[in-house]
PDB file of C-alpha atoms in Angstrom:
ATOM      1  CA  MET A  93      86.378 128.957  26.677  1.00 59.00           C
ATOM      2  CA  GLU A  94      89.479 130.433  25.068  1.00 64.00           C
ATOM      3  CA  ARG A  95      92.728 128.541  25.588  1.00 65.00           C
ATOM      4  CA  LYS A  96      96.034 130.352  25.555  1.00 66.00           C
ATOM      5  CA  PHE A  97      99.566 129.975  26.778  1.00 63.00           C
ATOM      6  CA  VAL A  98      99.960 132.047  29.926  1.00 68.00           C
ATOM      7  CA  ALA A  99     103.329 131.396  31.524  1.00 71.00           C
ATOM      8  CA  ALA A 100     106.458 129.297  31.678  1.00 70.00           C
ATOM      9  CA  ALA A 101     109.321 128.852  34.066  1.00 73.00           C
ATOM     10  CA  ARG A 102     112.644 127.082  34.137  1.00 72.00           C
ATOM     11  CA  TYR A 103     113.972 125.431  37.271  1.00 75.00           C
ATOM     12  CA  ALA A 104     116.930 123.237  38.098  1.00 77.00           C
ATOM     13  CA  ILE A 105     115.529 119.895  39.252  1.00 81.00           C
ATOM     14  CA  SER A 106     117.476 117.211  41.064  1.00 88.00           C
ATOM     15  CA  ALA A 107     115.633 113.890  41.119  1.00 90.00           C
ATOM     16  CA  PRO A 108     116.475 110.212  41.599  1.00 92.00           C
ATOM     17  CA  SER A 109     114.899 109.207  38.267  1.00 92.00           C
ATOM     18  CA  ALA A 110     113.408 110.581  35.048  1.00 89.00           C
ATOM     19  CA  ALA A 111     109.902 109.750  36.335  1.00 92.00           C
ATOM     20  CA  ALA A 112     110.529 111.758  39.504  1.00 93.00           C
ATOM     21  CA  ALA A 113     111.954 114.677  37.477  1.00 90.00           C
ATOM     22  CA  GLU A 114     108.804 114.743  35.316  1.00 90.00           C
ATOM     23  CA  ALA A 115     106.688 114.713  38.486  1.00 94.00           C
ATOM     24  CA  TYR A 116     108.670 117.661  39.906  1.00 94.00           C
ATOM     25  CA  ALA A 117     108.141 119.564  36.647  1.00 89.00           C
ATOM     26  CA  LEU A 118     104.374 119.067  36.991  1.00 93.00           C
ATOM     27  CA  LEU A 119     104.553 120.162  40.640  1.00 95.00           C
ATOM     28  CA  HIS A 120     106.330 123.373  39.622  1.00 92.00           C
ATOM     29  CA  GLY A 121     103.636 123.915  36.979  1.00 89.00           C
ATOM     30  CA  CYS A 122     100.876 123.601  39.590  1.00 93.00           C
ATOM     31  CA  LYS A 123     102.670 125.981  41.933  1.00 94.00           C
ATOM     32  CA  LEU A 124     103.172 128.477  39.098  1.00 89.00           C
ATOM     33  CA  GLY A 125      99.452 128.413  38.284  1.00 90.00           C
ATOM     34  CA  GLU A 126      98.599 128.851  41.941  1.00 93.00           C
ATOM     35  CA  ASP A 127     101.057 131.758  42.323  1.00 90.00           C
ATOM     36  CA  LEU A 128      99.578 133.483  39.262  1.00 87.00           C
ATOM     37  CA  GLY A 129      96.025 133.039  40.574  1.00 90.00           C
ATOM     38  CA  VAL A 130      94.944 130.980  37.579  1.00 88.00           C
ATOM     39  CA  ARG A 131      91.646 129.157  38.139  1.00 92.00           C
ATOM     40  CA  TYR A 132      91.532 126.900  35.078  1.00 91.00           C
ATOM     41  CA  VAL A 133      94.660 125.010  34.029  1.00 89.00           C
ATOM     42  CA  ILE A 134      95.750 122.402  31.552  1.00 86.00           C
ATOM     43  CA  LEU A 135      99.104 120.994  32.591  1.00 87.00           C
ATOM     44  CA  GLU A 136     100.945 119.342  29.734  1.00 84.00           C
ATOM     45  CA  SER A 137     103.720 116.783  29.954  1.00 87.00           C
ATOM     46  CA  ASP A 138     105.455 114.457  27.541  1.00 85.00           C
ATOM     47  CA  SER A 139     105.551 111.853  30.334  1.00 90.00           C
ATOM     48  CA  LEU A 140     102.712 109.483  29.522  1.00 92.00           C
ATOM     49  CA  GLU A 141     103.354 107.618  32.787  1.00 93.00           C
ATOM     50  CA  ALA A 142     102.860 110.755  34.906  1.00 94.00           C
ATOM     51  CA  ILE A 143      99.717 111.817  33.033  1.00 95.00           C
ATOM     52  CA  ASN A 144      98.228 108.313  33.316  1.00 94.00           C
ATOM     53  CA  CYS A 145      98.941 108.271  37.055  1.00 94.00           C
ATOM     54  CA  LEU A 146      97.312 111.667  37.582  1.00 95.00           C
ATOM     55  CA  SER A 147      94.312 110.744  35.414  1.00 93.00           C
ATOM     56  CA  SER A 148      93.639 107.384  37.039  1.00 91.00           C
ATOM     57  CA  SER A 149      95.638 105.841  39.882  1.00 89.00           C
ATOM     58  CA  LEU A 150      98.850 107.155  41.396  1.00 88.00           C
ATOM     59  CA  SER A 151      99.824 103.621  42.372  1.00 85.00           C
ATOM     60  CA  ARG A 152     100.367 102.700  38.713  1.00 83.00           C
ATOM     61  CA  GLY A 153     103.563 104.711  38.422  1.00 84.00           C
ATOM     62  CA  SER A 154     107.098 104.868  39.721  1.00 89.00           C
ATOM     63  CA  TRP A 155     107.497 104.650  43.490  1.00 91.00           C
ATOM     64  CA  GLU A 156     110.073 107.462  43.257  1.00 92.00           C
ATOM     65  CA  ALA A 157     107.531 109.745  41.589  1.00 94.00           C
ATOM     66  CA  PHE A 158     104.586 108.720  43.804  1.00 95.00           C
ATOM     67  CA  PRO A 159     104.991 111.266  46.659  1.00 95.00           C
ATOM     68  CA  VAL A 160     105.508 114.146  44.236  1.00 96.00           C
ATOM     69  CA  LEU A 161     102.570 113.122  42.037  1.00 96.00           C
ATOM     70  CA  ALA A 162     100.421 112.931  45.182  1.00 96.00           C
ATOM     71  CA  GLN A 163     101.311 116.588  45.880  1.00 96.00           C
ATOM     72  CA  VAL A 164     100.556 117.471  42.243  1.00 97.00           C
ATOM     73  CA  LYS A 165      97.127 115.856  42.439  1.00 96.00           C
ATOM     74  CA  GLN A 166      96.389 117.650  45.722  1.00 96.00           C
ATOM     75  CA  LEU A 167      97.407 121.045  44.286  1.00 96.00           C
ATOM     76  CA  GLY A 168      95.401 120.331  41.133  1.00 96.00           C
ATOM     77  CA  GLY A 169      92.308 120.019  43.291  1.00 95.00           C
ATOM     78  CA  LYS A 170      92.657 123.667  44.330  1.00 95.00           C
ATOM     79  CA  PHE A 171      91.852 124.904  40.794  1.00 96.00           C
ATOM     80  CA  LEU A 172      88.253 125.228  39.586  1.00 96.00           C
ATOM     81  CA  ASP A 173      89.259 122.991  36.687  1.00 94.00           C
ATOM     82  CA  CYS A 174      92.569 121.187  36.304  1.00 94.00           C
ATOM     83  CA  ARG A 175      93.304 118.870  33.398  1.00 93.00           C
ATOM     84  CA  TRP A 176      96.311 116.679  32.752  1.00 93.00           C
ATOM     85  CA  SER A 177      97.317 116.389  29.118  1.00 89.00           C
ATOM     86  CA  TRP A 178      99.920 114.185  27.472  1.00 89.00           C
ATOM     87  CA  VAL A 179     101.747 115.903  24.624  1.00 82.00           C
ATOM     88  CA  PRO A 180     104.282 114.051  22.486  1.00 78.00           C
ATOM     89  CA  ARG A 181     107.785 115.449  22.845  1.00 67.00           C
ATOM     90  CA  SER A 182     107.820 116.258  19.121  1.00 67.00           C
ATOM     91  CA  ALA A 183     104.847 118.610  19.625  1.00 58.00           C
ATOM     92  CA  ASN A 184     106.274 120.425  22.626  1.00 60.00           C
ATOM     93  CA  GLY A 185     109.107 122.490  21.200  1.00 56.00           C
ATOM     94  CA  VAL A 186     108.690 125.227  23.810  1.00 55.00           C
ATOM     95  CA  ALA A 187     109.522 122.928  26.709  1.00 56.00           C
ATOM     96  CA  HIS A 188     112.549 121.577  24.875  1.00 55.00           C
ATOM     97  CA  LYS A 189     113.784 125.065  23.957  1.00 55.00           C
ATOM     98  CA  ILE A 190     113.359 126.416  27.502  1.00 56.00           C
ATOM     99  CA  ALA A 191     115.027 123.372  29.060  1.00 55.00           C
ATOM    100  CA  SER A 192     118.037 123.515  26.771  1.00 56.00           C
ATOM    101  CA  GLY A 193     121.163 124.949  28.352  1.00 55.00           C
ATOM    102  CA  SER A 194     121.696 127.212  25.357  1.00 52.00           C
ATOM    103  CA  PHE A 195     118.496 129.189  25.968  1.00 50.00           C
ATOM    104  CA  THR A 196     119.913 132.138  27.883  1.00 52.00           C
ATOM    105  CA  GLU A 197     116.764 134.279  28.089  1.00 52.00           C
ATOM    106  CA  MET A 198     115.527 132.212  31.017  1.00 48.00           C
ATOM    107  CA  SER A 199     117.504 131.248  34.072  1.00 51.00           C
ATOM    108  CA  ASP A 200     115.228 130.147  36.911  1.00 53.00           C
ATOM    109  CA  VAL A 201     112.817 132.945  36.065  1.00 52.00           C
ATOM    110  CA  VAL A 202     109.139 133.045  35.271  1.00 55.00           C
ATOM    111  CA  TRP A 203     107.594 134.993  32.461  1.00 55.00           C
ATOM    112  CA  ALA A 204     103.878 135.466  32.035  1.00 54.00           C
ATOM    113  CA  VAL A 205     101.650 136.788  29.259  1.00 55.00           C
ATOM    114  CA  ARG A 206     104.443 138.104  27.020  1.00 60.00           C
ATOM    115  CA  PRO A 207     107.050 135.476  26.107  1.00 59.00           C
ATOM    116  CA  PRO A 208     110.606 136.280  25.083  1.00 57.00           C
ATOM    117  CA  SER A 209     110.677 137.140  21.384  1.00 57.00           C
ATOM    118  CA  SER A 210     112.872 134.136  20.628  1.00 56.00           C
ATOM    119  CA  LEU A 211     110.024 131.833  21.744  1.00 57.00           C
ATOM    120  CA  VAL A 212     107.176 133.388  19.751  1.00 54.00           C
ATOM    121  CA  PHE A 213     108.020 131.344  16.637  1.00 52.00           C
ATOM    122  CA  VAL A 214     108.310 128.120  18.655  1.00 56.00           C
ATOM    123  CA  LEU A 215     105.009 128.783  20.462  1.00 53.00           C
ATOM    124  CA  ASN A 216     103.241 129.359  17.158  1.00 56.00           C
ATOM    125  CA  ASN A 217     104.751 126.138  15.762  1.00 57.00           C
ATOM    126  CA  ASP A 218     103.383 124.284  18.796  1.00 55.00           C
ATOM    127  CA  GLY A 219      99.938 125.666  17.946  1.00 54.00           C
ATOM    128  CA  LEU A 220      99.752 128.013  20.922  1.00 51.00           C
ATOM    129  CA  PRO A 221      98.527 131.543  20.220  1.00 50.00           C
ATOM    130  CA  CYS A 222     100.700 134.174  21.823  1.00 50.00           C
ATOM    131  CA  PRO A 223     101.305 137.910  21.569  1.00 49.00           C
ATOM    132  CA  HIS A 224     103.934 139.034  19.080  1.00 46.00           C
TER     133      HIS A 224
END
């Protein structure tokens, strides 16, 4: 099966802790996949705690993140195949670039299939094939 980067989004998230914020980011990712009608997803996060909770037991993580991660796991079950993948922050330049306040090409918007030209280089550096 071919793997490719399909979409990204940027949202303002208000959360009581970093663990809860990471959980909300995963929830938005699940909802984005569902909205786009994707059937097979690999959701990546640099939060090892969140990925471990989703892969094994939700009770192993932060109590603040627990209810959100429970929603994430439930939404993940709607896909034909949903995988949780931990990616070190150093290997996820796209997420960092999109999240930075200086990246003006995205402001609570979603783009799919064709990324903004300023991200093509970063996507390729992250090892993700994308259209030029």
